[in-house]
Coordinates of C-alpha atoms in Angstrom, one line a residue:
X1 CA 0.0 0.0 0.1
X2 CA 1.2 3.5 -0.9
X3 CA 2.2 5.8 2.0
X4 CA 0.3 8.6 2.7
X5 CA 3.2 11.0 1.7
X6 CA 3.1 9.5 -2.0
X7 CA -0.7 9.7 -2.1
X8 CA -1.7 13.1 -0.5
X9 CA -0.1 16.2 -0.6
X10 CA 0.1 19.3 2.4
X11 CA -1.6 21.6 0.0
X12 CA -4.6 19.0 0.0
X13 CA -4.8 18.5 4.1
X14 CA -4.1 22.4 4.5
X15 CA -6.2 25.0 6.0
X16 CA -6.4 28.3 3.6
X17 CA -6.5 30.2 6.7
X18 CA -3.6 29.2 9.0
X19 CA -2.0 27.7 6.0
X20 CA -0.8 24.8 8.2
X21 CA -2.2 21.1 7.9
X22 CA -5.6 20.9 9.6
X23 CA -6.1 20.7 13.4
X24 CA -9.4 19.6 14.3
X25 CA -10.9 20.2 10.7
X26 CA -14.6 20.7 10.2
X27 CA -16.6 21.4 7.2
X28 CA -18.8 24.2 6.4
X29 CA -22.5 23.7 4.8
X30 CA -20.8 25.0 1.4
X31 CA -18.3 22.0 1.6
X32 CA -15.0 23.9 2.6
X33 CA -12.7 22.8 5.3
X34 CA -10.9 25.0 7.9
X35 CA -9.2 24.4 11.6
X36 CA -12.3 24.7 13.8
X37 CA -10.2 27.4 16.0
X38 CA -9.4 29.1 12.8
X39 CA -12.7 29.3 11.4
X40 CA -14.0 30.9 14.8
X41 CA -11.6 33.3 15.0
X42 CA -12.5 34.3 11.4
X43 CA -16.3 34.6 12.2
X44 CA -15.4 36.1 15.7
X45 CA -13.8 39.2 13.8
X46 CA -16.2 39.3 10.9
X47 CA -19.4 41.5 10.8
X48 CA -20.9 38.4 8.5
X49 CA -21.1 34.8 9.0
X50 CA -19.8 33.6 5.7
X51 CA -17.3 31.1 4.3
X52 CA -13.8 32.8 3.9
X53 CA -13.1 31.0 0.8
X54 CA -16.8 31.3 -1.5
X55 CA -18.1 34.1 0.6
X56 CA -21.4 32.1 0.9
X57 CA -23.4 34.0 3.9
X58 CA -24.7 31.7 6.8
X59 CA -28.0 33.1 8.4
X60 CA -27.1 31.7 11.5
X61 CA -23.5 30.4 12.5
X62 CA -23.3 26.4 11.9
X63 CA -22.8 24.0 14.5
X64 CA -19.2 23.2 14.0
X65 CA -18.2 19.5 14.5
X66 CA -14.9 17.9 13.6
X67 CA -14.6 16.0 10.6
X68 CA -13.2 12.9 11.9
X69 CA -12.2 11.3 8.3
X70 CA -10.2 14.6 7.6
X71 CA -9.0 14.8 10.9
X72 CA -7.5 11.2 10.9
X73 CA -6.1 11.5 7.3
X74 CA -4.5 15.0 8.7
X75 CA -3.3 13.0 11.6
X76 CA -1.7 10.3 9.9
X77 CA 0.1 12.7 7.2
X78 CA 1.6 14.5 10.0
X79 CA 3.2 11.6 11.4
X80 CA 4.1 10.2 8.1
X81 CA 6.2 13.6 7.3
X82 CA 6.7 14.7 10.7
X83 CA 4.9 17.8 10.2
X84 CA 6.0 20.4 12.7
X85 CA 3.4 22.8 14.2
X86 CA 3.8 26.4 12.7
X87 CA 3.6 28.4 15.8
X88 CA 7.0 28.1 17.7
X89 CA 7.7 27.0 21.2
X90 CA 11.0 28.0 21.4
X91 CA 11.1 30.6 24.2
X92 CA 14.3 32.3 22.6
X93 CA 12.3 33.1 19.4
X94 CA 10.9 36.4 19.7
X95 CA 7.1 36.3 18.6
X96 CA 6.2 38.7 15.7
X97 CA 2.9 40.4 15.9
X98 CA 0.1 40.7 12.8
X99 CA 0.3 44.6 11.5
X100 CA -3.1 44.5 11.0
X101 CA -4.9 43.6 13.9
X102 CA -6.2 46.9 15.6
X103 CA -7.4 45.6 19.1
X104 CA -5.3 42.7 20.5
X105 CA -2.4 41.9 18.4
X106 CA -2.2 38.2 17.0
X107 CA 1.0 36.4 16.0
X108 CA 1.8 36.5 12.5
X109 CA 1.7 33.4 10.5
X110 CA 3.3 35.0 7.4
X111 CA 5.0 38.3 6.3
X112 CA 4.3 39.4 2.6
X113 CA 7.4 41.1 1.0
X114 CA 4.9 43.2 -1.5
X115 CA 3.0 44.6 1.1
X116 CA 5.8 45.2 3.6
X117 CA 3.6 43.6 6.6
X118 CA 3.1 40.6 8.7
X119 CA -0.2 39.0 9.1
X120 CA -2.3 36.8 11.2
X121 CA -4.1 33.9 10.0
X122 CA -7.1 35.9 9.6
X123 CA -5.5 39.0 7.8
X124 CA -3.7 36.3 5.6
X125 CA -6.6 34.8 4.1
X126 CA -7.1 37.5 1.3
X127 CA -3.8 36.7 0.3
X128 CA -5.1 33.0 -0.3
X129 CA -8.1 34.0 -1.8
X130 CA -8.0 37.5 -3.7
X131 CA -6.3 37.3 -7.1
X132 CA -4.2 40.1 -6.7
X133 CA -2.6 39.0 -3.8
X134 CA -1.6 35.6 -4.6
X135 CA 1.4 36.3 -6.5
X136 CA 2.7 38.3 -3.4
X137 CA 6.0 36.7 -1.8
X138 CA 5.0 35.3 1.5
X139 CA 7.8 34.3 3.9
X140 CA 8.0 33.0 7.3
X141 CA 7.2 36.2 10.1
X142 CA 10.3 38.2 10.4
X143 CA 10.5 41.5 12.6
X144 CA 13.0 43.2 10.0
X145 CA 10.9 43.3 7.0
X146 CA 13.0 46.2 5.7
X147 CA 16.0 43.7 5.4
X148 CA 13.9 41.7 2.6
X149 CA 12.9 44.6 0.5
X150 CA 14.9 46.8 -1.8
X151 CA 15.0 50.1 -0.4
X152 CA 15.4 51.9 -3.8
X153 CA 12.8 50.0 -5.6
X154 CA 10.5 48.9 -2.7
X155 CA 10.3 45.5 -4.1
X156 CA 11.1 42.0 -2.7
X157 CA 15.0 41.2 -2.8
X158 CA 14.6 38.0 -5.1
X159 CA 17.7 37.9 -7.0
X160 CA 21.4 37.7 -6.1
X161 CA 24.0 39.6 -8.2
X162 CA 27.2 37.4 -8.1
X163 CA 29.3 40.4 -9.2
X164 CA 28.5 42.3 -6.5
X165 CA 28.1 39.6 -4.0
X166 CA 24.4 41.3 -3.2
X167 CA 20.8 40.8 -3.3
X168 CA 18.6 42.5 -5.5
X169 CA 15.3 42.9 -6.6
X170 CA 13.6 42.6 -10.3
X171 CA 14.0 46.4 -11.0
X172 CA 17.6 46.3 -9.9
X173 CA 18.5 44.3 -12.6
X174 CA 17.1 46.6 -15.1
X175 CA 19.7 49.3 -14.1
X176 CA 23.1 49.1 -12.7
X177 CA 22.9 45.1 -12.4
X178 CA 21.7 44.8 -16.0
X179 CA 24.9 43.2 -17.7
X180 CA 25.7 41.5 -14.0
X181 CA 25.4 37.7 -13.6
X182 CA 22.3 37.4 -11.5
X183 CA 20.2 34.5 -10.4
X184 CA 17.3 33.7 -8.0
X185 CA 17.9 33.7 -4.3
X186 CA 17.5 30.1 -4.1
X187 CA 20.1 28.9 -6.6
X188 CA 22.8 31.1 -4.8
X189 CA 21.4 29.9 -1.6
X190 CA 22.5 26.1 -2.5
X191 CA 25.7 27.2 -3.5
X192 CA 26.2 29.1 -0.3
X193 CA 25.1 26.2 1.6
X194 CA 27.3 24.0 0.1
X195 CA 30.2 26.5 0.8
X196 CA 29.0 26.6 4.4
X197 CA 28.9 22.7 4.5
X198 CA 32.8 22.9 3.1
X199 CA 33.3 25.4 6.2
X200 CA 31.2 23.4 8.6
X201 CA 33.4 20.2 7.6
X202 CA 36.6 22.4 8.3
X203 CA 35.1 23.8 11.7
X204 CA 34.3 20.3 12.6
X205 CA 37.9 19.3 11.9
X206 CA 38.9 22.0 13.6
X207 CA 36.7 20.8 16.6
X208 CA 37.9 17.2 16.4
X209 CA 41.5 18.3 16.2
X210 CA 41.4 20.3 19.6
X211 CA 39.3 17.5 21.2
X212 CA 42.1 15.3 20.3
X213 CA 44.7 17.7 21.6
X214 CA 42.7 18.1 24.8
X215 CA 43.0 14.2 25.2
X216 CA 46.6 14.3 24.3
X217 CA 47.1 17.5 27.0
X218 CA 45.1 15.2 29.6
X219 CA 47.1 12.3 28.9
X220 CA 50.2 14.1 29.3
X221 CA 49.1 15.6 32.5
X222 CA 48.2 12.0 33.8
X223 CA 51.4 10.6 32.4
X224 CA 53.1 13.9 34.2
X225 CA 51.4 13.1 37.2
X226 CA 52.5 9.5 37.2
X227 CA 56.1 10.5 36.6
X228 CA 56.2 12.8 39.2
X229 CA 54.5 10.3 41.8
X230 CA 57.4 7.8 40.9
X231 CA 59.9 10.6 40.8
X232 CA 58.7 11.5 44.4
X233 CA 58.8 8.3 45.6
X234 CA 62.6 7.5 44.5
X235 CA 63.5 10.4 45.9
X236 CA 61.8 9.7 49.2
X237 CA 63.6 6.3 49.1
X238 CA 67.1 8.1 48.4
X239 CA 66.5 10.8 51.2
X240 CA 65.2 8.1 53.6
X241 CA 68.6 6.3 52.8
X242 CA 70.5 9.4 53.5
X243 CA 68.6 9.9 56.7
X244 CA 69.4 6.5 57.7
X245 CA 72.9 6.7 56.8
X246 CA 73.5 10.0 58.5
X247 CA 71.5 8.4 61.9
X248 CA 73.4 5.6 61.6
X249 CA 77.0 7.3 61.3
X250 CA 76.0 9.9 64.0
X251 CA 75.0 6.7 66.2
X252 CA 78.5 5.0 65.9
X253 CA 80.6 8.3 66.0
X254 CA 79.0 9.0 69.3
X255 CA 79.6 5.4 70.6
X256 CA 83.2 5.7 69.5
X257 CA 83.6 9.1 71.3
X258 CA 82.1 7.7 74.3
X259 CA 84.2 4.5 74.6
X260 CA 87.1 6.7 74.1
X261 CA 85.9 9.0 76.6
X262 CA 85.6 6.1 79.0
X263 CA 88.9 4.8 78.3
X264 CA 90.7 8.1 78.7
X265 CA 88.8 8.3 82.1
X266 CA 89.9 4.9 82.9
X267 CA 93.7 5.8 82.1
X268 CA 93.5 9.0 84.0
X269 CA 92.2 7.4 87.0
X270 CA 95.1 4.7 87.0
X271 CA 97.3 7.3 86.5
X272 CA 96.2 9.3 89.4
X273 CA 96.2 5.9 91.5
X274 CA 99.8 5.5 90.8
X275 CA 100.8 9.1 91.3
X276 CA 98.8 9.1 94.7
X277 CA 101.0 5.8 95.7
X278 CA 104.2 7.5 95.0
X279 CA 103.2 10.4 96.7
X280 CA 102.6 8.2 99.8
X281 CA 106.0 7.0 99.4
X282 CA 107.7 10.1 99.1
X283 CA 105.8 11.7 102.0
X284 CA 107.2 8.9 104.2
X285 CA 110.7 9.5 102.6
X286 CA 110.3 13.1 103.6
X287 CA 109.6 12.5 107.3
X288 CA 112.5 10.1 107.6
X289 CA 115.0 12.9 106.1
X290 CA 113.7 15.5 108.6
X291 CA 114.1 13.0 111.4
X292 CA 117.2 12.2 110.4
X293 CA 118.4 15.6 109.9
X294 CA 117.9 16.3 113.7
X295 CA 119.5 13.2 115.2
X296 CA 122.4 13.5 117.5
X297 CA 123.6 9.8 116.5
X298 CA 126.3 10.4 114.4
X299 CA 127.2 6.8 113.9
X300 CA 123.5 6.0 112.9
X301 CA 123.4 8.8 110.3
X302 CA 126.5 7.9 108.8
X303 CA 125.1 4.1 109.0
X304 CA 121.7 5.1 106.9
X305 CA 122.9 7.7 104.9
X306 CA 123.5 5.6 101.6
X307 CA 120.0 4.3 101.4
X308 CA 118.6 8.0 101.7
X309 CA 121.0 10.0 100.1
X310 CA 118.9 9.8 96.9
X311 CA 114.8 10.0 96.3
X312 CA 113.0 7.1 96.1
X313 CA 112.5 5.5 92.5
X314 CA 109.6 7.1 90.8
X315 CA 108.0 7.1 87.3
X316 CA 109.0 10.2 85.0
X317 CA 105.4 11.9 84.3
X318 CA 106.3 14.6 82.4
X319 CA 105.7 13.2 78.9
X320 CA 102.3 11.5 80.4
X321 CA 99.1 12.9 78.7
X322 CA 95.8 11.8 78.8
X323 CA 94.3 11.7 75.1
X324 CA 90.5 13.4 75.6
X325 CA 90.1 14.1 71.8
X326 CA 89.5 10.6 70.3
X327 CA 90.4 10.3 66.6
X328 CA 87.4 9.8 64.4
X329 CA 88.4 10.8 61.0
X330 CA 88.1 7.2 59.5
X331 CA 84.3 7.3 60.7
X332 CA 83.7 10.8 58.8
X333 CA 85.6 9.4 55.8
X334 CA 83.2 6.6 56.1
X335 CA 80.5 8.8 56.6
X336 CA 81.2 10.9 53.2
X337 CA 81.5 7.8 51.5
X338 CA 78.2 6.4 52.1
X339 CA 76.6 10.0 51.6
X340 CA 78.2 10.1 48.2
X341 CA 77.1 6.8 47.2
X342 CA 73.4 7.7 48.1
X343 CA 73.9 11.2 46.3
X344 CA 75.0 9.5 42.9
X345 CA 71.2 8.0 42.9
X346 CA 69.9 11.3 41.7
X347 CA 71.6 11.5 38.6
X348 CA 70.3 8.0 38.0
X349 CA 66.7 8.9 38.7
X350 CA 66.9 12.0 36.3
X351 CA 68.4 9.6 33.4
X352 CA 65.4 7.2 34.3
X353 CA 63.0 10.3 34.1
X354 CA 64.4 11.5 30.5
X355 CA 64.3 7.9 29.4
X356 CA 60.4 8.2 30.0
X357 CA 60.1 10.1 27.1
X358 CA 61.9 7.6 24.4
X359 CA 60.2 7.6 20.9
X360 CA 60.7 5.3 18.0
X361 CA 63.2 6.6 15.7
X362 CA 63.6 5.2 12.1
X363 CA 65.9 6.4 9.5
X364 CA 64.5 8.1 6.5
X365 CA 65.9 6.8 3.1
X366 CA 65.1 9.7 1.0
X367 CA 67.6 11.9 3.0
X368 CA 70.4 9.1 3.2
X369 CA 73.5 10.1 1.3
X370 CA 74.7 8.3 -1.8
X371 CA 77.4 6.1 0.4
X372 CA 75.1 5.4 3.1
X373 CA 73.6 1.8 3.6
X374 CA 70.5 1.6 5.6
X375 CA 69.1 -1.6 7.0
X376 CA 66.1 -3.1 6.2
X377 CA 64.0 -2.2 9.5
X378 CA 66.0 1.5 8.9
X379 CA 67.6 1.1 12.6
X380 CA 71.1 0.9 11.3
X381 CA 73.3 2.9 8.9
X382 CA 77.1 2.7 7.8
X383 CA 79.3 4.3 5.1
X384 CA 80.1 2.2 2.5
X385 CA 83.1 2.4 -0.6
X386 CA 80.3 2.5 -3.5
X387 CA 77.9 5.2 -4.2
X388 CA 74.3 3.8 -4.5
X389 CA 72.1 4.9 -7.6
X390 CA 69.2 6.5 -6.1
X391 CA 67.7 10.0 -7.2
X392 CA 69.4 13.4 -6.0
X393 CA 66.0 14.6 -4.5
X394 CA 65.8 17.8 -2.6
X395 CA 66.0 16.3 0.8
X396 CA 68.9 13.8 0.1
X397 CA 72.4 14.9 1.4
X398 CA 74.7 14.9 -1.4
X399 CA 78.2 15.8 -0.2
X400 CA 78.1 14.7 3.7
X401 CA 77.5 10.9 4.8
X402 CA 74.4 12.0 6.9
X403 CA 70.8 11.0 7.2
X404 CA 68.0 12.2 9.1
X405 CA 65.1 9.9 10.9
X406 CA 61.8 9.9 9.5
X407 CA 59.7 11.3 12.4
X408 CA 59.9 14.9 13.1
X409 CA 59.0 16.7 16.6
X410 CA 57.7 20.2 16.7
X411 CA 56.6 20.1 20.5
X412 CA 57.2 18.4 23.9
X413 CA 60.3 16.2 24.8
X414 CA 61.7 13.1 23.0
X415 CA 64.7 11.1 23.5
X416 CA 66.6 8.2 21.7
X417 CA 69.7 6.1 22.2
X418 CA 72.2 5.2 19.6
X419 CA 74.8 2.5 20.0
X420 CA 78.4 3.8 18.8
X421 CA 80.3 0.6 19.7
X422 CA 83.5 0.3 17.7
X423 CA 83.3 3.4 15.7
X424 CA 86.2 5.9 15.4
X425 CA 84.2 8.6 13.9
X426 CA 80.6 9.5 14.2
X427 CA 78.0 12.7 14.4
X428 CA 74.8 12.4 16.7
X429 CA 72.2 15.2 17.5
X430 CA 69.1 16.7 15.8
X431 CA 68.4 19.3 12.6
X432 CA 65.8 21.5 11.8
X433 CA 63.6 20.9 8.7
X434 CA 65.1 23.5 6.6
X435 CA 68.8 22.7 6.9
X436 CA 70.9 23.0 3.7
X437 CA 71.5 19.4 2.3
X438 CA 73.4 20.2 -0.6
X439 CA 77.3 20.7 -0.6
X440 CA 79.4 21.1 2.7
X441 CA 77.6 21.7 6.1
X442 CA 78.9 22.8 9.4
X443 CA 77.5 21.4 12.2
X444 CA 76.5 24.3 14.5
X445 CA 73.0 25.7 15.9
X446 CA 73.2 28.6 13.6
X447 CA 73.0 26.1 10.8
X448 CA 70.3 24.4 12.4
X449 CA 72.2 21.6 13.9
X450 CA 72.7 20.6 17.6
X451 CA 75.4 17.7 17.6
X452 CA 78.1 16.2 19.4
X453 CA 81.1 14.7 17.3
X454 CA 84.0 11.9 17.4
X455 CA 87.1 12.3 15.5
X456 CA 90.0 10.0 15.5
X457 CA 88.6 7.9 17.8
X458 CA 89.3 9.6 21.1
X459 CA 88.6 13.9 20.1
X460 CA 84.9 14.3 21.2
X461 CA 83.7 17.6 21.0
X462 CA 80.2 19.8 20.9
X463 CA 79.3 21.1 17.6
X464 CA 79.2 24.8 18.7
X465 CA 81.1 27.9 16.9
X466 CA 83.7 27.3 17.8
X467 CA 84.1 23.7 18.2
X468 CA 83.9 22.8 21.9
X469 CA 86.4 19.9 23.4
X470 CA 84.6 17.4 25.6
X471 CA 86.8 15.7 28.4
X472 CA 85.3 12.4 28.9
X473 CA 86.4 9.9 31.6
X474 CA 85.5 7.0 29.2
X475 CA 84.4 6.3 25.7
X476 CA 80.5 6.0 25.5
X477 CA 79.2 2.9 23.9
X478 CA 75.6 4.4 24.0
X479 CA 74.8 7.7 23.6
X480 CA 71.4 8.9 24.7
X481 CA 70.0 12.3 23.0
X482 CA 67.3 14.1 24.7
X483 CA 65.2 17.3 23.3
X484 CA 62.8 19.7 25.4
X485 CA 61.4 21.7 22.8
X486 CA 59.5 24.2 24.5
X487 CA 62.8 24.7 26.9
X488 CA 65.0 25.1 24.3
X489 CA 67.4 22.5 25.4
X490 CA 69.2 19.3 23.6
X491 CA 71.7 17.1 26.2
X492 CA 73.7 13.9 25.5
X493 CA 74.1 11.4 27.7
X494 CA 76.7 8.4 28.2
X495 CA 73.6 5.8 28.6
X496 CA 76.3 2.9 30.3
X497 CA 77.4 5.5 33.2
X498 CA 74.2 7.2 33.1
X499 CA 76.6 10.4 32.9
X500 CA 75.9 13.8 31.2
X501 CA 78.1 14.6 28.4
X502 CA 76.9 18.2 26.9
X503 CA 73.9 20.4 26.5
X504 CA 72.8 23.1 24.1
X505 CA 70.7 25.6 26.6
X506 CA 68.6 28.6 25.8
X507 CA 67.9 27.5 22.1
X508 CA 64.8 29.0 20.5
X509 CA 63.2 26.0 18.1
X510 CA 60.7 27.3 15.6
X511 CA 60.9 24.4 13.2
X512 CA 60.1 20.8 13.1
X513 CA 63.3 18.8 14.7
X514 CA 64.5 15.8 13.4
X515 CA 67.2 13.0 14.6
X516 CA 70.3 13.4 12.8
X517 CA 73.0 10.8 12.2
X518 CA 76.6 10.7 10.5
X519 CA 78.5 7.2 10.8
X520 CA 81.3 9.0 9.3
X521 CA 83.6 7.4 6.2
X522 CA 84.5 3.9 6.4
X523 CA 88.5 4.6 6.7
X524 CA 89.4 1.4 5.2
X525 CA 87.3 -0.5 7.5
X526 CA 88.6 1.0 10.7
X527 CA 85.4 2.8 10.9
X528 CA 82.8 0.2 9.2
X529 CA 80.8 -0.6 12.5
X530 CA 77.2 1.0 11.8
X531 CA 75.4 3.1 14.1
X532 CA 72.6 1.4 15.6
X533 CA 69.2 3.1 16.8
X534 CA 68.0 1.0 20.0
X535 CA 64.6 -0.2 20.3
X536 CA 62.5 1.9 23.4
X537 CA 61.8 -1.9 24.6
X538 CA 65.6 -1.9 25.6
X539 CA 65.3 0.9 27.8
X540 CA 62.3 2.3 28.4
X541 CA 60.6 1.0 31.4

């Protein structure tokens, strides 16, 4: 069975007063149909009780009853096409009033661009029934009708001039716009809607981009929070170890000092005891000498003199001292060593945090010099003796044995590691997108390169102007490269010792940065080992 939308049209179920699909339709004795409320309002404002369409007069107001058949058709039609009521329920939309009503102003149903007025359902009826009004252009009720009418000719703006990009009336195209390309408003509206569709799509893409960026920022904040919590826990652990070390050393130091003090006191007591015994003996001898010096027995004096002529045997106490300052230097040295051992953990924690920003780097074959050989996975590069047959495209280094990474970075932080084991010459770092790739290059920040270099197996330098010699305790076997784009920082680390090599600070990055590699010439096989980019799973935890 065909649907209602295919069999009936809206005009067939439309009230000629409100111009909307019937609501509670009734039929007049002359056979015309209207909404019940529309016809009642019409008769209430008219001196005669007559049909609004055929003007047949009724001596008495007919009793109005809903035509159930038409009502059912209208109801099903509304459902099938989802007809919306003409009256708005949106509180934000301002109601337009009828310009013709003299007493209570009713809401306008349409606005006439020819008459320049807005009309309610009753006053609109003449535009539907009177021949001279039927050709007038009716639009949805609007307040600013003057914007829809040509101010020069007082005619509806029905055309669009594409030359001047303005709306015009029929009289306008007979004057200034006569030779211009003009089209009906409806036609231009379709074009503009198509353009608006493109703009809307662009806006939606911008929205999605920002929503994605918001998620990235939230994820970054979440990750930073996790890293901060981890770093705080590790720092607390280190400080706790430091405190325990200090407390333990303090306890041991105080214990030794107390033991030394007790030993000194015991020694002093022993010295005092011995000296008191000697004093007792000396006092006894002094009494004997005193008595003998007053004796009259000359024989006894001469007989006992040999045993009393010299002082009694005593210890020489001149050089004897008691040490009240215990030697704790060894304990202090041990304490310092323990503290140094704990303090060394701080750089390790910092290095672990840097490794959290590890990214997967792959070599870009389109930038590789003709003499470079890249592995199939794009993780290794070495210099060979023969030139490879590859096009000299704008991205390729055509003189220096260099290659860039595929991945570029224009914000945030990133880190990668490269194995340099067994090499006598290499360059590592980052380069901005616009660097010169033809002819000789000079590795300096001014030229868009932030790198460190190895020459002659032992000569390490930073690519400044002039070169900055680097003094390293040992030759690094793996080098870590860390970049903080917003901070303007490029740092290099010895991965195995977790020690800092060099940093470019206070830089201002405005372009995309790419990892930069140069394995150096083969040097008759002495420098044939490749540079190897380490997978992130080997060091990122």
